[in-house]
Amino acid sequence: MRRAQPMLTLSFLLVILSSLYVNILSCNEVDRDSLISFYRQIYSPPTAPLNWSSTDCCQWEGIGCTSFNGVTRVTQLSLPGRGLAGSITPSLGNLSLLSYLNLSHNQFFGPLPLRTFHNLNHLEILDLSSNRFSGLLQPDSFPVYVRTVDLSSNRFNGSIDPSRFHRAMNLISFNVSNNSFTGPIPSSICRSSPLLEVLDFSINEFGGHIFHGIGECSNLRVFRAGFNSLTGWLPYDLYGVKTLKEISLPNNHFSGPINSRIVLLSNLNILELHVNELSGELPLDIGLLSSLEQLQLHTNSLNGTLPPSLNDCSNLTTLLLRNNHFGGEISSLDFSKLQRLQAIDLGNNSFTGFIPSSLCLCRSLTAVRLAYNQLVGEVPPCMASLRSLSHLSLSDNYLSNVLGALKILMHCDDLAVLFTSRCFHDEMMPDDNDLKHLTGFQNLQILTLGGCRLKGEIPTWIGRLRKLKVLNLSYNQISGPIPTWLGAMPSLFVVNFTQNFLAGDLPREIGLLPALIADNSSSDLSSLALPFLFDSNQYNRLFNLPRGLKVGNNNLSGNIPVEIGRLKLLQVLDLSNNNFNGIIPDELSSLVKLEKLDMSGNHLSGRIPESLVRLTFLSSFNVTNNDLEGEIPKGGQFDTFSAISFQGNPKLCGNLLQRSCIATEQVDTTHDEDDEPDESKWDTIPFGLGYFVGFFAVSITMVFHCSWRREKVNYSYHTNNLETRSV
Ligand SMILES: *[C@@H]1O[C@H](CO)[C@@H](O)[C@H](O)[C@H]1NC(C)=O
Ligand SMILES: *[C@@H]1O[C@H](CO)[C@@H](O)[C@H](O)[C@H]1NC(C)=O
Ligand SMILES: *[C@@H]1O[C@H](CO)[C@@H](O)[C@H](O)[C@H]1NC(C)=O
Ligand SMILES: *[C@@H]1O[C@H](CO)[C@@H](O)[C@H](O)[C@H]1NC(C)=O
Ligand SMILES: *[C@@H]1O[C@H](CO)[C@@H](O)[C@H](O)[C@H]1NC(C)=O
Ligand SMILES: *[C@@H]1O[C@H](CO)[C@@H](O)[C@H](O)[C@H]1NC(C)=O
Ligand SMILES: *[C@@H]1O[C@H](CO)[C@@H](O)[C@H](O)[C@H]1NC(C)=O
Ligand SMILES: *[C@@H]1O[C@H](CO)[C@@H](O)[C@H](O)[C@H]1NC(C)=O
Ligand SMILES: *[C@@H]1O[C@H](CO)[C@@H](O)[C@H](O)[C@H]1NC(C)=O
Ligand SMILES: *[C@@H]1O[C@H](CO)[C@@H](O)[C@H](O)[C@H]1NC(C)=O
Ligand SMILES: *[C@@H]1O[C@H](CO)[C@@H](O)[C@H](O)[C@H]1NC(C)=O
Ligand SMILES: *[C@@H]1O[C@H](CO)[C@@H](O)[C@H](O)[C@H]1NC(C)=O
């Protein structure tokens, strides 16, 4: 009895406590019902199912509740990156106190009925980015207290009706990038939502002019509308928004000048107007933009000289002005104040004069591109002090003293990329006497010295460049043999000796090139500081380069070494216009990745090996002007080559050349007739199979090419990011 009393009190207390507990945490009936109907419409991954089965919905994954005067309501629904799919049900509209909705990075699909959110008068954050929502933004408007709307990376289309915003007067950030929206940029958005700080319309199909209106967002910090089809002049009222830190409008069709009023934007950090049709000169007092860190104006039609005040932009890290019509004495610019400069690209303009020594004072420089200008003189000795320099492109200028340049640049320990094609002219190839003690260039991955009419032989110091992947000595006057040590270079996978005076055999040691046999660099996805042109394509990653061996237009002789067949990763093999003789080795059919094979203009004899039909990626084949004989192989990619690949071989035959093979090869006709029914039956099968294989090969090639191209496209989008962030 004595003990029963406290027990009773205790359980009484427990009852009270637990009812309190339920009161505090169990969610409101209406909230629970609407969540359950949402839940019933979605799929979660079987490996990690969403478990919303307990009674108290406030305990469910992703749900947050708040108590308002003793009433508990759902205020948060946050399930980003949870692998969910399904569509948004109108039932969510009953979560009337919801303030935070984040379903980003899932696979939700279907339209977005804004009406659902009409009554969510407490919704502040709406993040539906990176899903598969599609269609038009449905009628009705964004709710009144919403501050952040992120619909980026979905599949929305149609135009954005400005009336969607008429209630959203608290909107601060609006991101619809990476969709398929069309029509004009809704610039009147700033009238209804004047507090906006971030606007991102990039990567859509918006078109036409940007109309007056953006200027009314007097707090705007970030304005992005790149990668659209916008036209006309840059929106004038933008120049009045003093708060702007970032203007990013690349890859559109903007034309006209950059108004000099832009210098009023003294907070500007990032100005990206590249790949447009802008013309005229840079504002003289651009130096007033003293906070500028990234100035990307490449690929426009800008002209004039660079204003000296540019030196006052002392926080500049990235200055990309390539592909314009800028000119004038480059050495008149004083870069010494740009101590933070990391990447400078003045390529493909009309700058004249010497490489400015003041560049050497920019100690943070990692990438310098001065290619395609009219620079003269020598590489200044002070460049040896640029210890972070990894990318230097001086191609297509009128410099002299290649030896001096190499002696200076070998001190740049980080140098990975050195483009000096068509840059020096009619000099001697620096040889081992010149560079006896070469210890530098230990990180060099690309060396191009093409088109310089250099004389001499291939020097052995090149063999000491253990990281060299790309060697371009094409279009010179280099004589002597191809050295056998080349085959021992551990990283080399692009060799271009096209058009020189090289003689002797193609050494069989070439067949040992490790980086063409096994992929030891597949993990090397490091991007280059600046993109570069390679066979007219733009690349920013070495890894994407087609692996090739090009020795065309030389005086090489002897047989094609069978060892070449070991280079399984080879994509391009060019042996054209030499004096190779003997047969085409069967072993070439082991080059399973080969896309281009050019053996034209030699003295090759014998038959074209049947086995070459196995090269399913081969899209270009050339054996013109040789002494080949017999029937042209049939099947595989050979069904796609035309007669011009085989011309100038009088003894070749086949339908393609309209030269019958019967005359040359006597067929045992009696035997044939005996087996006729069988034969025709068998005929159809290999034919069908061949067709299938051929089709398969073509599809594979297409997929391959598409993915390759996609990478380039991606790249061109990322260019600005990579250029700015990786350097
Ligand atoms: C869901 O969670 C409850 C407890 O909250 C548990 O009892 C139940 O077994 C879980 N169901 C699944 C399928 O994991
Ligand atoms: C929303 O709640 C009301 C009652 O409050 C109910 O009648 C209606 O069916 C609910 N709607 C949805 C879509 O759950
Ligand atoms: C939504 O969730 C993701 C993942 O946690 C987060 O990165 C993102 O910032 C959230 N969105 C907003 C607007 O808070
Ligand atoms: C908009 O969203 C995309 C992702 O979809 C993101 O990359 C971008 O940085 C966002 N824009 C802004 C201004 O934050
Ligand atoms: C654009 O969205 C797609 C998916 O819809 C995504 O794969 C891609 O990474 C996004 N691109 C950017 C630049 O955010
Ligand atoms: C929008 O996309 C849908 C498919 O998601 C398509 O049916 C519709 O025609 C598109 N509308 C416009 C205006 O492009
Ligand atoms: C330059 O950058 C530094 C550090 O990021 C900052 O403190 C300084 O204010 C900036 N200068 C200008 C003129 O914006
Ligand atoms: C720059 O181009 C404009 C036309 O866009 C032309 O009127 C002007 O003369 C050019 N200036 C120079 C210095 O070439
Ligand atoms: C140089 O720039 C012009 C545009 O100004 C462009 O058409 C041309 O392709 C560029 N050339 C190279 C080699 O990049
Ligand atoms: C190699 O040199 C040739 C000849 O100058 C040039 O056409 C080609 O663009 C160069 N390749 C690279 C990658 O620099
Ligand atoms: C190599 O030489 C070719 C000539 O066959 C030239 O057009 C090309 O730009 C060079 N490419 C490489 C791979 O350096
Ligand atoms: C084959 O090479 C010759 C010269 O080497 C050239 O004239 C011809 O255009 C090439 N044909 C094809 C199909 O590439």
Short mmCIF file of C-alpha atoms and ligand atoms in Angstrom, two decimals, residues 395 419 421-422 448 450-451 470 472 474-475 496 532-535, ligand 10:
data_model
loop_
_atom_site.label_atom_id
_atom_site.label_comp_id
_atom_site.label_asym_id
_atom_site.label_seq_id
_atom_site.Cartn_x
_atom_site.Cartn_y
_atom_site.Cartn_z
CA SER A 395 52.64 31.01 -81.40
CA PHE A 419 53.17 26.82 -77.64
CA SER A 421 54.58 27.37 -83.38
CA ARG A 422 55.20 29.81 -86.25
CA THR A 448 55.08 22.87 -80.11
CA GLY A 450 55.97 23.75 -85.63
CA GLY A 451 56.11 25.89 -88.74
CA VAL A 470 52.57 16.25 -77.13
CA ASN A 472 54.86 19.13 -82.53
CA SER A 474 55.82 19.82 -87.98
CA TYR A 475 56.60 22.13 -90.90
CA ASN A 496 53.73 15.41 -85.16
CA PHE A 532 44.11 25.98 -76.99
CA LEU A 533 43.36 25.26 -80.59
CA PHE A 534 44.38 21.89 -81.89
CA ASP A 535 43.50 20.96 -85.44
C1 LIG B 10 51.72 22.06 -84.89
O1 LIG B 10 52.40 22.80 -85.86
C2 LIG B 10 51.65 23.04 -87.05
C3 LIG B 10 52.53 23.80 -87.99
O2 LIG B 10 52.87 25.04 -87.48
C4 LIG B 10 50.41 23.84 -86.71
O3 LIG B 10 49.62 23.97 -87.87
C5 LIG B 10 49.63 23.15 -85.65
O4 LIG B 10 48.56 23.96 -85.24
C6 LIG B 10 50.52 22.85 -84.47
N1 LIG B 10 49.75 22.14 -83.50
C7 LIG B 10 49.67 22.61 -82.28
C8 LIG B 10 48.87 21.78 -81.36
O5 LIG B 10 50.23 23.62 -81.92
#
